PDB file of C-alpha atoms in Angstrom:
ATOM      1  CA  UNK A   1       0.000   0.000   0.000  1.00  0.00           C
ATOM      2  CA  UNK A   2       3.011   2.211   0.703  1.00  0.00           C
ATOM      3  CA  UNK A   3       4.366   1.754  -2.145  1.00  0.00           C
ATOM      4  CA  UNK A   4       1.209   2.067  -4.454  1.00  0.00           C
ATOM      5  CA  UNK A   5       0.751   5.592  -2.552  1.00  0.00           C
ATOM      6  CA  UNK A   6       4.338   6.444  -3.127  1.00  0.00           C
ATOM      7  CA  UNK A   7       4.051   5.830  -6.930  1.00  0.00           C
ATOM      8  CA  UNK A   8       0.523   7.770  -7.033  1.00  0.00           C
ATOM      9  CA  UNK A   9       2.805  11.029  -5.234  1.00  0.00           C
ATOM     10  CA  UNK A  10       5.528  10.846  -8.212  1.00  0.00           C
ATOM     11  CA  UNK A  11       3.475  10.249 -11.133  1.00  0.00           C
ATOM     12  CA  UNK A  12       0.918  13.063  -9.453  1.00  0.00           C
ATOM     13  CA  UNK A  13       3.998  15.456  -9.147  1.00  0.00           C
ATOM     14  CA  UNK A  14       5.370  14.073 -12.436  1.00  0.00           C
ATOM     15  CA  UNK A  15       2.193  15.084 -14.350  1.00  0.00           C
ATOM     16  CA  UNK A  16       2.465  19.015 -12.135  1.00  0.00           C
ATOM     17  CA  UNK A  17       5.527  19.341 -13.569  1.00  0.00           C
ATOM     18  CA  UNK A  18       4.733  18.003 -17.534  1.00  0.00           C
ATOM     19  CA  UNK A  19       1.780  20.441 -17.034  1.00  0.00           C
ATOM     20  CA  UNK A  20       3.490  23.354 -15.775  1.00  0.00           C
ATOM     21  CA  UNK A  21       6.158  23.139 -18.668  1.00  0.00           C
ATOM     22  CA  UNK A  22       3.095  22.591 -21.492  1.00  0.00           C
ATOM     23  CA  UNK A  23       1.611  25.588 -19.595  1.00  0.00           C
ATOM     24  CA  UNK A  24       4.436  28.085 -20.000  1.00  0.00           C
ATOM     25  CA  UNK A  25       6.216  26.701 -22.882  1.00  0.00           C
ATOM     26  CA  UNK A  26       2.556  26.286 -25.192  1.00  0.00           C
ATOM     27  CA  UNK A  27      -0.499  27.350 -23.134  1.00  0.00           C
ATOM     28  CA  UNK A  28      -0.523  31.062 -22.829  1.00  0.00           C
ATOM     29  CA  UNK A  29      -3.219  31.854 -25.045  1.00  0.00           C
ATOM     30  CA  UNK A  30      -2.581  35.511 -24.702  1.00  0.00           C
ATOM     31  CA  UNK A  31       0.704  35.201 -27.334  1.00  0.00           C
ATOM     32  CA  UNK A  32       2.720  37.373 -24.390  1.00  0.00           C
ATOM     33  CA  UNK A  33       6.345  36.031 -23.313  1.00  0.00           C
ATOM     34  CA  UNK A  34       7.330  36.383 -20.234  1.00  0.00           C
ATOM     35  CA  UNK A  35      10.859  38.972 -21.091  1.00  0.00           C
ATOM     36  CA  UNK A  36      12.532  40.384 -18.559  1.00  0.00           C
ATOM     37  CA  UNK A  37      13.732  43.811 -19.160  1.00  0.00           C
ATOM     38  CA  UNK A  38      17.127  44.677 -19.599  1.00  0.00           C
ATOM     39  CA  UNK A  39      18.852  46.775 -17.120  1.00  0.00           C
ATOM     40  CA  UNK A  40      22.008  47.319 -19.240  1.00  0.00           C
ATOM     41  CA  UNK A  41      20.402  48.256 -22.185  1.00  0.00           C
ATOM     42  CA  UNK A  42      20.809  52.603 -23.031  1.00  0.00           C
ATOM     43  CA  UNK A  43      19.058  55.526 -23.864  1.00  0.00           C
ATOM     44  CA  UNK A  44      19.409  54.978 -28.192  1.00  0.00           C
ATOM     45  CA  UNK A  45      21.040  58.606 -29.092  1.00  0.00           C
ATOM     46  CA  UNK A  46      22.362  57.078 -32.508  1.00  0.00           C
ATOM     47  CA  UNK A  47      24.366  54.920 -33.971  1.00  0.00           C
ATOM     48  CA  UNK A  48      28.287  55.130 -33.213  1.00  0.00           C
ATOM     49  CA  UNK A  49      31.972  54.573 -34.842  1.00  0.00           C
ATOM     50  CA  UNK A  50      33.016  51.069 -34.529  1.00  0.00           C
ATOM     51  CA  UNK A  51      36.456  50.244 -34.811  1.00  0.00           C
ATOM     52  CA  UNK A  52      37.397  48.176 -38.080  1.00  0.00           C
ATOM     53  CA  UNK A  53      40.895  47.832 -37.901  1.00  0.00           C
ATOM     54  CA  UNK A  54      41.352  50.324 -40.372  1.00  0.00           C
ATOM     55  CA  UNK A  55      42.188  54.388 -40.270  1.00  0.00           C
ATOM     56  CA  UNK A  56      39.072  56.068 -39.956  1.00  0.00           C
ATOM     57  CA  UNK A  57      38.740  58.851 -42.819  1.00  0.00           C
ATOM     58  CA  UNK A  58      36.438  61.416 -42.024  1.00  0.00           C
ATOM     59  CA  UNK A  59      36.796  63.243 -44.939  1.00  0.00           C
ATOM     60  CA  UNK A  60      33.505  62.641 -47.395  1.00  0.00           C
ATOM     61  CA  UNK A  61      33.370  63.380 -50.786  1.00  0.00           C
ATOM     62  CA  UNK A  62      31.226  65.675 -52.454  1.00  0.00           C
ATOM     63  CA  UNK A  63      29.261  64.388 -55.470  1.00  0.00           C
ATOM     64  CA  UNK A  64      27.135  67.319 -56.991  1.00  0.00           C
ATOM     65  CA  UNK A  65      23.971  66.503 -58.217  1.00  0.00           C
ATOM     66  CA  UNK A  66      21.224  67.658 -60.759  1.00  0.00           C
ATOM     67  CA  UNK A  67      17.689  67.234 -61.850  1.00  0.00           C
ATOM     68  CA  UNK A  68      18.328  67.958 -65.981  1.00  0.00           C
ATOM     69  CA  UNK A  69      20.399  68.593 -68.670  1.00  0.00           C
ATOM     70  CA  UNK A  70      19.356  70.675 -72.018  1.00  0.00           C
ATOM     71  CA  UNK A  71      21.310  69.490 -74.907  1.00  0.00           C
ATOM     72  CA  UNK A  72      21.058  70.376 -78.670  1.00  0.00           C
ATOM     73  CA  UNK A  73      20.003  68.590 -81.580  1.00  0.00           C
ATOM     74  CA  UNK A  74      22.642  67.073 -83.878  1.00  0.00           C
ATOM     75  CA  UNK A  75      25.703  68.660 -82.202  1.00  0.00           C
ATOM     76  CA  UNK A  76      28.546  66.599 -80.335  1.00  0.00           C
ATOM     77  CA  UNK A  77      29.704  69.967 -78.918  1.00  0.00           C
ATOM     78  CA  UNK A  78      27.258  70.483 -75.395  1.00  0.00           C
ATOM     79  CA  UNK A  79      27.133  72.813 -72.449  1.00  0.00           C
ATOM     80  CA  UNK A  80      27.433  71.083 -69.104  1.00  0.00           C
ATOM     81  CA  UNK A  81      28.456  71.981 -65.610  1.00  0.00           C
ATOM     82  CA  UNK A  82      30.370  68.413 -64.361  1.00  0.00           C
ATOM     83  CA  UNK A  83      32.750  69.472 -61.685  1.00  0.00           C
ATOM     84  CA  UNK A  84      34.956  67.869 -58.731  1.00  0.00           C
ATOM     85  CA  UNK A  85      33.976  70.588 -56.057  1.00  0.00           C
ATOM     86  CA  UNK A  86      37.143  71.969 -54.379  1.00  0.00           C
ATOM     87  CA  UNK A  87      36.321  70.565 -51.206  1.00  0.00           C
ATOM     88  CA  UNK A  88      37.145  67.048 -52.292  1.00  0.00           C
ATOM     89  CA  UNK A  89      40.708  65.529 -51.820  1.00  0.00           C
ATOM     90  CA  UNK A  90      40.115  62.818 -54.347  1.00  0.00           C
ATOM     91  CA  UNK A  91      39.734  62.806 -58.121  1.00  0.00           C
ATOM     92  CA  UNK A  92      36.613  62.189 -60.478  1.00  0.00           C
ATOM     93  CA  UNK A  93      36.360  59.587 -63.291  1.00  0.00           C
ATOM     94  CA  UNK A  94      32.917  60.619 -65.037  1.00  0.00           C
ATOM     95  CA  UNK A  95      31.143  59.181 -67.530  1.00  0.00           C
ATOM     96  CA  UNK A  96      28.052  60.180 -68.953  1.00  0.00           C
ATOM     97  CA  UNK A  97      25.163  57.419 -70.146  1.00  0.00           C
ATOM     98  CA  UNK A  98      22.537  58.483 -71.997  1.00  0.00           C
ATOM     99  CA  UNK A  99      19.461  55.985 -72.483  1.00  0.00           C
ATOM    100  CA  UNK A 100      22.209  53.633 -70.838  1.00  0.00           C
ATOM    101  CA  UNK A 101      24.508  54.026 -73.548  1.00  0.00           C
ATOM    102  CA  UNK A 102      27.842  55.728 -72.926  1.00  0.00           C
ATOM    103  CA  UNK A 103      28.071  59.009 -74.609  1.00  0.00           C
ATOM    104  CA  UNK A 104      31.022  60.753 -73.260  1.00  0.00           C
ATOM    105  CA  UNK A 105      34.014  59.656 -70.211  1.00  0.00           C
ATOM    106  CA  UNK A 106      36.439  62.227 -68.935  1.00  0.00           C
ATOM    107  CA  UNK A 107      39.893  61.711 -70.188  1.00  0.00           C
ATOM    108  CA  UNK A 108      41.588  61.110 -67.038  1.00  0.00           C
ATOM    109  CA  UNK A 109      41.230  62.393 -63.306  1.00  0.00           C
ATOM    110  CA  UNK A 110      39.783  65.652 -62.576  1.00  0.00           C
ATOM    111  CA  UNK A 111      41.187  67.238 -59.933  1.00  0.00           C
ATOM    112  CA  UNK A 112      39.154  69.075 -57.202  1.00  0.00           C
ATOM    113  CA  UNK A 113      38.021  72.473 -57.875  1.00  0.00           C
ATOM    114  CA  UNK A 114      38.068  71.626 -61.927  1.00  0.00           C
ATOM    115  CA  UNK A 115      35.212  70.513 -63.936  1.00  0.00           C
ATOM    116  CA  UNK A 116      33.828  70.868 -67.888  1.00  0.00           C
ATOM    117  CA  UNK A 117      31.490  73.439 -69.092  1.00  0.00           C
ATOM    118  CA  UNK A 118      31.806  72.215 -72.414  1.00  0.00           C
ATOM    119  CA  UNK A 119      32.105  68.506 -73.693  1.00  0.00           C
ATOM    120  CA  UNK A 120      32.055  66.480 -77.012  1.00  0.00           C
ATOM    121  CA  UNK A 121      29.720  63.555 -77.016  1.00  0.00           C
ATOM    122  CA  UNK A 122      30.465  60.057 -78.811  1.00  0.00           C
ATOM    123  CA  UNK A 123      27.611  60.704 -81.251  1.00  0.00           C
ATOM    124  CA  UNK A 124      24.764  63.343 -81.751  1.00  0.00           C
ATOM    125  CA  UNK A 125      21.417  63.066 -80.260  1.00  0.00           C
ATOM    126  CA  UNK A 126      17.574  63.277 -81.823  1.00  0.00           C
ATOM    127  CA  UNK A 127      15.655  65.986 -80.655  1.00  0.00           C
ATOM    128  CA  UNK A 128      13.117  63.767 -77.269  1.00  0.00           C
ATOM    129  CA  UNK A 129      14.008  63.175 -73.857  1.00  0.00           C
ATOM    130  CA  UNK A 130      16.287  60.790 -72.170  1.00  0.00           C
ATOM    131  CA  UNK A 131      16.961  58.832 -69.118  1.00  0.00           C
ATOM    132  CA  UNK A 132      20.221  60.137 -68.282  1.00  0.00           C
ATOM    133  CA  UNK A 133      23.252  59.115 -65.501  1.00  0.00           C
ATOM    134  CA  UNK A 134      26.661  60.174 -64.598  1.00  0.00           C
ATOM    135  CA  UNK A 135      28.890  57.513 -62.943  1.00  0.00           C
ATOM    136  CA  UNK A 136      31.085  59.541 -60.929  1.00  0.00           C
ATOM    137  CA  UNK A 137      34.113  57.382 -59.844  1.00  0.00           C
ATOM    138  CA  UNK A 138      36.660  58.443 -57.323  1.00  0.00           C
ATOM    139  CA  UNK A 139      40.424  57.570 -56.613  1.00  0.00           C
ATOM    140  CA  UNK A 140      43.017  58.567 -54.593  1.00  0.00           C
ATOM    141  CA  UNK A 141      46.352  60.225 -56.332  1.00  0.00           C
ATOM    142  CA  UNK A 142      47.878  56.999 -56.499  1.00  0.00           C
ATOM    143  CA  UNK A 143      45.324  55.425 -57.949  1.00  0.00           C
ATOM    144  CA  UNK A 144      43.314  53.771 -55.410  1.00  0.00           C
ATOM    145  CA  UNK A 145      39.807  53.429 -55.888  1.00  0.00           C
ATOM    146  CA  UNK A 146      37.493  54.707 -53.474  1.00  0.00           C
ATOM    147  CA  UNK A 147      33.855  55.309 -53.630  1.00  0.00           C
ATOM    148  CA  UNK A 148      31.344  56.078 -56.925  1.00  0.00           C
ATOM    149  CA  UNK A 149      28.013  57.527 -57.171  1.00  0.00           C
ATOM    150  CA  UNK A 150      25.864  57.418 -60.438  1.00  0.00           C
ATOM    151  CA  UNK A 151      23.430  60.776 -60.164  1.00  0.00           C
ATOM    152  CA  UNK A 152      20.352  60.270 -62.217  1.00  0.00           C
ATOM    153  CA  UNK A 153      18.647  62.562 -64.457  1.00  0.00           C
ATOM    154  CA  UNK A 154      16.738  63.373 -67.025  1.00  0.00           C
ATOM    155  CA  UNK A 155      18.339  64.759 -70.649  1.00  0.00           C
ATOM    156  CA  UNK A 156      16.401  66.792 -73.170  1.00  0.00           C
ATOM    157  CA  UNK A 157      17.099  67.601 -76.616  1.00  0.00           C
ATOM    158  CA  UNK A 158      16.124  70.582 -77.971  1.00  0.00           C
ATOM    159  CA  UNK A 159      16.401  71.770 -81.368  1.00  0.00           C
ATOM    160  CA  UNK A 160      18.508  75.124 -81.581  1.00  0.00           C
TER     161      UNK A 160
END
């Protein structure tokens, strides 16, 4: 009898315990977790510099940017205003894509505080507008590549 009461206490305090784990593990019907809160966790006042192993340069380069461009019908010659501002320490590679189709690349690294207010394009263009991009490529004097930026805009050709 001892023993058949002794086996009725463990199995009873066998199924608590299966219950109490169903219970908190599945049962809560009210989809709520029981989370402590954190008492190391800060005030969030934005993001900060990790280190990387690497210098930290906190010099940024400037890419100017534009909405349009007005070219003219049938001429290679055009009127532009691409420029490295002066602020920069790097130098621009820039090509111009017109329709996706590359009409014009600088001939080598502009420096900062130089730019074009005239170029030639590869071919002449039909009076219409154009989805147009310049990939603006940067590198270091020696060569090193750094960053690019591609500015979108749009290109219309007018007829003089």
């Amino acid at each position: 009898m001892k023993r058949k009461k002794s086996f009725l206490i463990i199995c009873l305090l066998l199924l608590l315990l299966v219950g109490f784990t169903i219970f908190f593990l599945f049962g809560r019907s009210d989809g709520k977790i029981l989370l402590p809160v954190d008492e190391n966790a800060e005030d969030w006042d934005g993001d900060q510099r990790l280190p990387n192993g690497e210098k930290q340069d906190t010099a940024t380069i400037k890419i100017p940017g534009f909405d349009s461009l007005t070219f003219t019908t049938n001429q290679k010659n055009q009127k532009v205003n691409f420029k490295n501002p002066e602020e920069n320490s790097c130098l621009f590679r820039m090509t111009l894509f017109i329709d996706d189709q590359q009409y014009w690349q600088s001939a080598g690294g502009v420096e900062p505080g130089k730019g074009y207010y005239d170029i030639e394009l590869d071919d002449v263009l039909q009076p219409g507008n154009y989805d147009g991009s310049l990939l603006v490529e940067c590198f270091k004097e020696d060569g090193t590549a750094l960053n690019s930026a591609k500015v979108k805009f749009n290109v219309k050709v007018v007829e003089e």
